[in-house]
Short mmCIF file of C-alpha atoms and ligand atoms in Angstrom, two decimals:
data_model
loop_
_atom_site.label_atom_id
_atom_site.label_comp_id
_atom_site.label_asym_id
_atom_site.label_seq_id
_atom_site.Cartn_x
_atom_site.Cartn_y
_atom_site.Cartn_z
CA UNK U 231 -5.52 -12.21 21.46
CA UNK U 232 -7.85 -9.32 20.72
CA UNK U 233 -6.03 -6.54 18.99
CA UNK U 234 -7.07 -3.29 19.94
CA UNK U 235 -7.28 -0.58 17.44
CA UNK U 236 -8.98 1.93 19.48
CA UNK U 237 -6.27 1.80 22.14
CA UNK U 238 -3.25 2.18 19.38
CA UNK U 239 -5.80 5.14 18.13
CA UNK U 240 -5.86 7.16 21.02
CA UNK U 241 -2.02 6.77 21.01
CA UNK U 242 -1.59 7.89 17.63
CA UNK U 243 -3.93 11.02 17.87
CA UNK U 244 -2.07 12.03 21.22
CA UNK U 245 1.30 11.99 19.15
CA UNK U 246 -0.12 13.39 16.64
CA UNK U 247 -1.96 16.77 18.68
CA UNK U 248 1.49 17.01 20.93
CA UNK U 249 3.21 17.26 17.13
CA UNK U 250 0.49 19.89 16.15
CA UNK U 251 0.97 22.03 18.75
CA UNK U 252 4.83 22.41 18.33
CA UNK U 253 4.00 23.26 14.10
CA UNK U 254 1.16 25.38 15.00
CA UNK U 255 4.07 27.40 17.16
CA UNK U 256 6.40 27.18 14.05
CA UNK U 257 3.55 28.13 10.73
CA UNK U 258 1.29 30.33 12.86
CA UNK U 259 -1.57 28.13 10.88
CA UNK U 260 -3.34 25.35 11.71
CA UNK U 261 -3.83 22.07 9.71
CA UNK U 262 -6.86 22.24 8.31
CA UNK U 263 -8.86 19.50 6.74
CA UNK U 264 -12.19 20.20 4.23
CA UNK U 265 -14.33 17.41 3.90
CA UNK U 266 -17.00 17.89 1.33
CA UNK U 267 -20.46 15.61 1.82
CA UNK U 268 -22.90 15.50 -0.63
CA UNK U 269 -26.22 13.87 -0.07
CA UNK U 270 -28.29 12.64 2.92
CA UNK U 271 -26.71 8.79 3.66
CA UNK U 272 -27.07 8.23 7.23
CA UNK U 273 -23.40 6.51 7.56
CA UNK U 274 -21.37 8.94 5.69
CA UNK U 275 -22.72 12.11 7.84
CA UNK U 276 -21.72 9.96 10.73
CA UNK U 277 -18.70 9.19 9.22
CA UNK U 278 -17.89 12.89 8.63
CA UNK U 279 -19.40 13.96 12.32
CA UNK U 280 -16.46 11.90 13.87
CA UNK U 281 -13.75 12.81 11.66
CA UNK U 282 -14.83 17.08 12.85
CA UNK U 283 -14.64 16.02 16.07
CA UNK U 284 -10.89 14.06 15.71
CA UNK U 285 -9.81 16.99 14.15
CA UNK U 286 -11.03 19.29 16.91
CA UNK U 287 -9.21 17.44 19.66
CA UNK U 288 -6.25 17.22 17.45
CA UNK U 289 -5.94 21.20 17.72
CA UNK U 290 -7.16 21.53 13.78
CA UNK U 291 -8.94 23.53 11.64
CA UNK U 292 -12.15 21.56 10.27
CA UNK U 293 -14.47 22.50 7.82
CA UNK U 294 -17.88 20.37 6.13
CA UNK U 295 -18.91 21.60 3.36
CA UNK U 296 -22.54 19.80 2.62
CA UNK U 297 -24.34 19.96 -0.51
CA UNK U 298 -27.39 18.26 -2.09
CA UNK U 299 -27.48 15.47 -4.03
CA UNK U 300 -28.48 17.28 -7.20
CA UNK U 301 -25.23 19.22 -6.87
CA UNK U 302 -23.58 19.39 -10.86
CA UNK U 303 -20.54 17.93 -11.32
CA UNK U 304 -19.41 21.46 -12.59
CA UNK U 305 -20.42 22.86 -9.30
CA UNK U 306 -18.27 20.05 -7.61
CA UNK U 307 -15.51 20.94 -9.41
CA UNK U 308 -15.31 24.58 -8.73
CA UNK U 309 -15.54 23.91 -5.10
CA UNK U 310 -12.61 21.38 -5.41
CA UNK U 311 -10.53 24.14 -7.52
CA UNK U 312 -10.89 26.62 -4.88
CA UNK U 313 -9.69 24.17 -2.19
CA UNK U 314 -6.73 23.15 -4.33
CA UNK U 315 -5.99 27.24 -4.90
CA UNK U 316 -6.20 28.12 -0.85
CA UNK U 317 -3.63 28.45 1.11
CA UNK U 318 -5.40 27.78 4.50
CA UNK U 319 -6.28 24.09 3.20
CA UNK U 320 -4.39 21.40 3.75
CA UNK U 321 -6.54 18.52 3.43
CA UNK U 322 -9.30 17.72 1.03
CA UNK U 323 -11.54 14.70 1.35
CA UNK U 324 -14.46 13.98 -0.72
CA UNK U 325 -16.54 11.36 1.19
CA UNK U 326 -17.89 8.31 -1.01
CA UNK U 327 -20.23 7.20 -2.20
CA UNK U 328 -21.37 10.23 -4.42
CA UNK U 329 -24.42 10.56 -6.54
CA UNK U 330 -23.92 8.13 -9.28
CA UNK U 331 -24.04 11.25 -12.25
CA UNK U 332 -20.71 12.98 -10.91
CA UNK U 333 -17.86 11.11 -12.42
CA UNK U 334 -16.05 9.94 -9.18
CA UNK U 335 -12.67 9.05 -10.94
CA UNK U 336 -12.93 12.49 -12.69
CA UNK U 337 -13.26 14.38 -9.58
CA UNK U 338 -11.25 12.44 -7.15
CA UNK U 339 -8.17 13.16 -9.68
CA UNK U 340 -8.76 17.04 -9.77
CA UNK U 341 -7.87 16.85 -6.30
CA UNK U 342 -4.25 18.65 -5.49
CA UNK U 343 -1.93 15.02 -5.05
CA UNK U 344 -0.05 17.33 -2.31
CA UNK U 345 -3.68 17.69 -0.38
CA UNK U 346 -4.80 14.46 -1.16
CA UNK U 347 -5.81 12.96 2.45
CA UNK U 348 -7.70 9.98 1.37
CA UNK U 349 -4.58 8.80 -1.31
CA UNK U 350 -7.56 8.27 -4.05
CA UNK U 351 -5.43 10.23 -6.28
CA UNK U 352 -3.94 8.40 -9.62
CA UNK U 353 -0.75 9.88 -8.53
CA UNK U 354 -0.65 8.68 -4.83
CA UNK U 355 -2.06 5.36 -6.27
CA UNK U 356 0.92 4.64 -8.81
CA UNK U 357 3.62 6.16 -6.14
CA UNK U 358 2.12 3.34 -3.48
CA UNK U 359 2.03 0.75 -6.26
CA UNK U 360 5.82 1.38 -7.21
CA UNK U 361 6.90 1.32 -3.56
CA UNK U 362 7.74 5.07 -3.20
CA UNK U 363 6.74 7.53 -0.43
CA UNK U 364 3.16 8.36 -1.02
CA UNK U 365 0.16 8.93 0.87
CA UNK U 366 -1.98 5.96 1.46
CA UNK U 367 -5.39 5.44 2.14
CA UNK U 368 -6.44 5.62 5.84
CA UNK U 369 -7.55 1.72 6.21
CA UNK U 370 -5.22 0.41 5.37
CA UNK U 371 -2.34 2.31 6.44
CA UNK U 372 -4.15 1.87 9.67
CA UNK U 373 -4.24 -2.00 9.16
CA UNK U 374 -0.20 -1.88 8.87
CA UNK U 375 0.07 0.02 11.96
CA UNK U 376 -2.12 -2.43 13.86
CA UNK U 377 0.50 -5.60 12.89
CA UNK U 378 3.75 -3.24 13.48
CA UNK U 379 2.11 -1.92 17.15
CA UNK U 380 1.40 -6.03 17.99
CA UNK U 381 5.07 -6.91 16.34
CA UNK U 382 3.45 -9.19 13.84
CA UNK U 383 5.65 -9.18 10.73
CA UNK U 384 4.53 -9.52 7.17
CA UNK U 385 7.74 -11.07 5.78
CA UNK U 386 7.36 -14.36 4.18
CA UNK U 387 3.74 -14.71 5.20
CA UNK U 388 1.11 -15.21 3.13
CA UNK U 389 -1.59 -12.48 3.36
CA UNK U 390 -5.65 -13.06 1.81
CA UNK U 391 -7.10 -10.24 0.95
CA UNK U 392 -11.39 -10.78 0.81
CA UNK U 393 -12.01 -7.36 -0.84
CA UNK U 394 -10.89 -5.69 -3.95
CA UNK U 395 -11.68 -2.47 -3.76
CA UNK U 396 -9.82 1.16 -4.51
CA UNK U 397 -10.50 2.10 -0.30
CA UNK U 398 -9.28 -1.12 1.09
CA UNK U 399 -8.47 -4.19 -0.98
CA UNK U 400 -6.14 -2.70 -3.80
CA UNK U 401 -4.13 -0.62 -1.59
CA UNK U 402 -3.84 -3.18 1.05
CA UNK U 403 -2.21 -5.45 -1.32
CA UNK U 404 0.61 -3.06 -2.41
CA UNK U 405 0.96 -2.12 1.42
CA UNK U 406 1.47 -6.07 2.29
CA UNK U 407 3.84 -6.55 -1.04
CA UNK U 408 5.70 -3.75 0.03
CA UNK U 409 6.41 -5.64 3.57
CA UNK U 410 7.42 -8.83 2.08
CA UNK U 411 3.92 -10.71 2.21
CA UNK U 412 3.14 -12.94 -0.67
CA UNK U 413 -0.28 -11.49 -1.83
CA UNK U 414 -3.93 -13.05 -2.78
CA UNK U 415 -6.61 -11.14 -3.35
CA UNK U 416 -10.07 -12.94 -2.76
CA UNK U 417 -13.28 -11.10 -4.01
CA UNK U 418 -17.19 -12.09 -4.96
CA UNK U 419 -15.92 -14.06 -7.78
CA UNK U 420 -13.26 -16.44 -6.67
CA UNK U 421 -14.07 -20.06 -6.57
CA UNK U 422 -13.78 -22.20 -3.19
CA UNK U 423 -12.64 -19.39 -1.28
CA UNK U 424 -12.13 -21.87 1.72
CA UNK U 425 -9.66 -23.50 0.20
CA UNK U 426 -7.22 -20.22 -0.39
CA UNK U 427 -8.31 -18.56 3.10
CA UNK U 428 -7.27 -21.35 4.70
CA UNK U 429 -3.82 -20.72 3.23
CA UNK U 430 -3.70 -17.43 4.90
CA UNK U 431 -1.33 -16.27 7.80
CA UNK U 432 -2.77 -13.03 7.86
CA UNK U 433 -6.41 -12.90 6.65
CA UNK U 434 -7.92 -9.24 5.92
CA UNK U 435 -11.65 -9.31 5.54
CA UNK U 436 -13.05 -6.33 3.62
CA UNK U 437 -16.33 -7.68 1.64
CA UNK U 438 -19.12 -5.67 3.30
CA UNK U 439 -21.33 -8.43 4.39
CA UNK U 440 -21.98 -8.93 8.22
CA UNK U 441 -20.40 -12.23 9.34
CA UNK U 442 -19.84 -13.54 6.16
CA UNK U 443 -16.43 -15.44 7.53
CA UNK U 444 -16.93 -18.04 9.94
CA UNK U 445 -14.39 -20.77 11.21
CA UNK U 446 -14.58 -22.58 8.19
CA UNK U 447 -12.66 -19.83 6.49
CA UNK U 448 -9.35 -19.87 9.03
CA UNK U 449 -6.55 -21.86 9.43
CA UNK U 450 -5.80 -22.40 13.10
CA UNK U 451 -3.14 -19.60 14.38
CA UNK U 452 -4.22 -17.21 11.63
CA UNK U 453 -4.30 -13.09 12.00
CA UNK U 454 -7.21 -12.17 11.59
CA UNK U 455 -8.35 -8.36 10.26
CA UNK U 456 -11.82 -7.14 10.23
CA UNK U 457 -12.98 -4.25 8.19
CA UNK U 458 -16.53 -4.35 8.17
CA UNK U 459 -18.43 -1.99 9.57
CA UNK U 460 -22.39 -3.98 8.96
CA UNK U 461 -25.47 -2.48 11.33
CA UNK U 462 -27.52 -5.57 11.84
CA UNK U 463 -30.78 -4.72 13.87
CA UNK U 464 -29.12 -1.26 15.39
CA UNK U 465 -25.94 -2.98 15.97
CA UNK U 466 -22.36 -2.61 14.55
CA UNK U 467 -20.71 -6.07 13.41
CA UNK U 468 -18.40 -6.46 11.05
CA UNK U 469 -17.69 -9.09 7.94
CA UNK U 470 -15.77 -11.69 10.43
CA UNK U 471 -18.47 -13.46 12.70
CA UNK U 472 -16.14 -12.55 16.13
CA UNK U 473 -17.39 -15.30 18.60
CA UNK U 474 -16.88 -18.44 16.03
CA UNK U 475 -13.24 -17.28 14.79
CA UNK U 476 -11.44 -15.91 17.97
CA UNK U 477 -11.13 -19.15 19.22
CA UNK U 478 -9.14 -20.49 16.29
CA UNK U 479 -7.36 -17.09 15.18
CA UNK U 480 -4.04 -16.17 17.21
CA UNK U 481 -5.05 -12.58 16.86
CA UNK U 482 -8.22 -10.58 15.76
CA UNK U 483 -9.52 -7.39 15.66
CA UNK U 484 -13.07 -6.84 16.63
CA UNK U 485 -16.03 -4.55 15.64
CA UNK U 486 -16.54 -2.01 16.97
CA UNK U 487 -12.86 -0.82 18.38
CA UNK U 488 -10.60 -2.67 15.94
CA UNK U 489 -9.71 -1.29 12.26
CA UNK U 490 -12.48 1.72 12.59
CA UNK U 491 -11.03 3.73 15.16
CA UNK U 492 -7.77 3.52 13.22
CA UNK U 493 -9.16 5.06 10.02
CA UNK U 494 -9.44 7.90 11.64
CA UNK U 495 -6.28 8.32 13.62
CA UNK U 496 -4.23 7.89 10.16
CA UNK U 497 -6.66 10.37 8.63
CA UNK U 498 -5.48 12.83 11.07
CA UNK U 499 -1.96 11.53 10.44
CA UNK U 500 -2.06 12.03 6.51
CA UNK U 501 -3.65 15.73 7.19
CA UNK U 502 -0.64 16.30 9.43
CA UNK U 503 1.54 15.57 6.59
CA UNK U 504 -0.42 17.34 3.73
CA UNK U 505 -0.03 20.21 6.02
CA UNK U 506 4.03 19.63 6.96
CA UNK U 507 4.71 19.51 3.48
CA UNK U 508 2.94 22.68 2.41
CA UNK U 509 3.75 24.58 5.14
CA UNK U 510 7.32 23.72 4.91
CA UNK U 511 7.71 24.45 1.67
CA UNK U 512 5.63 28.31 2.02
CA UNK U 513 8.29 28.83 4.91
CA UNK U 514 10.98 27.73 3.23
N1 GUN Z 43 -16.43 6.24 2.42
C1 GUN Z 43 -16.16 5.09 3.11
N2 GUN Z 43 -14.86 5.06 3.43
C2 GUN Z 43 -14.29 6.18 2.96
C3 GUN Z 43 -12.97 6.71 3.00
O1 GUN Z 43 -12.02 6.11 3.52
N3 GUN Z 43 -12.81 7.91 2.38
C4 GUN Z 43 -13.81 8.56 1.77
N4 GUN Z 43 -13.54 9.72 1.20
N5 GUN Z 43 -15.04 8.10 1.72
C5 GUN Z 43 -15.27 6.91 2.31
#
């Protein structure tokens, strides 16, 4: 069974403009998300041209603020200070990659916690780690949704992770933990990585390389979560080669319309939040 993430998107982003509308009523403001894009990579102004236009339809405010790739790190972090200081921003999102001589851990954690959209921040990272209320990054909190909107339950299951980074991998794990999954985390290093994907109920590929896991890497009746996002020759495929798995997998999520769409529905979801918490608290 195909699961269908742009589908559950739509739904989310309806909830989530009907909510908007009612708070916009309430705060006289709208939400309003900054996302800051530095540099010329095709994939990241795309990235950034769809999450304007989500936050558009969603009734927000949305602001880009581009800069060159010889942008100081100083500069960078006067532009995140104001954001943190104004009161008309609720979200702040700094899309990655950045050029490689801005300290990306240094800036990421100068971001307000409270405004912190993307959950890059140490703070959101230990809160999700230790099981508290937090905000999460927008994969894979989409990812969870996906499994709770197809009533597939974590508990008990063992979940493989392919993937270990700070966007997708790490957080997933903690997300999965925290639903009662035992946890393995797979990444370019791990030896026969047949023989432990094979183990896996719930298999979450998120290794950047198009079609890199074939039916040799499933056990029959597996769930099986794509989040690559690979242009081969023009076209989108992602790290799970679709036509040789969905066969063997009981459920899978395909590329494009699977895990992508949902990024951005939670992004919209987390700004919403940023923004009910703020708000809430001026109007207190
Ligand atoms: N680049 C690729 N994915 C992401 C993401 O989820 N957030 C940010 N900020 N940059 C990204």
């Amino acid at each position: 069974m195909i699961l269908d993430g742009k589908q559950l998107s739509l739904k989310i982003r309806k909830q989530v403009k009907e909510k908007t509308l009612k708070l916009i009523e309430q705060y006289n403001k709208k939400p309003h998300l900054v996302v800051i894009l530095i540099g010329e990579n095709p994939a990241s102004q795309s990235y950034v041209r769809s999450k304007e236009r989500a936050c558009i339809k969603a009734g927000f405010e949305s602001t880009i603020i581009k800069k060159d790739v010889d942008i100081t790190e100083s500069e960078l972090i006067d532009i995140i200070e104001n954001l943190n200081n104004d009161d008309n921003v609720h979200g702040i999102l700094l899309q990655l990659p950045i050029p490689k001589h801005i300290d990306e851990d240094k800036v990421l954690n100068l971001i307000n916690p409270s405004k912190d959209v993307d959950g890059f921040h140490n703070i959101n990272i230990a809160k999700l780690n230790k099981g508290q209320e937090a905000l999460v990054p927008c994969t894979p909190l989409g990812i969870t949704k996906i499994l709770e909107e197809y009533s597939i339950d974590p508990t008990g299951k063992h979940c493989v992770i392919i993937g270990r980074s700070q966007i997708v991998g790490k957080p997933m794990a903690a997300l999965m933990l925290k639903r009662n999954s035992t946890v393995t985390i797979c990444h370019s290093k791990t030896r026969d990585i047949r023989d432990i994907t094979k183990q896996a109920d719930i298999l979450i590929v998120a290794i950047g390389r198009a079609h890199m896991v074939d039916e040799t890497f499933v056990k029959p009746g597996a769930v099986v979560i794509d989040v690559g996002i690979n242009r081969v020759d023009g076209v989108l495929v992602g790290d799970v080669d679709f036509d040789k798995v969905k066969d063997i997998a009981e459920y899978i999520t395909p590329v494009p319309g699977g895990v992508g769409p949902m990024t951005i529905a939670c992004l919209l979801e987390n700004t919403l939040t940023c923004y009910e918490a703020i708000e809430g608290k001026n109007n207190d």
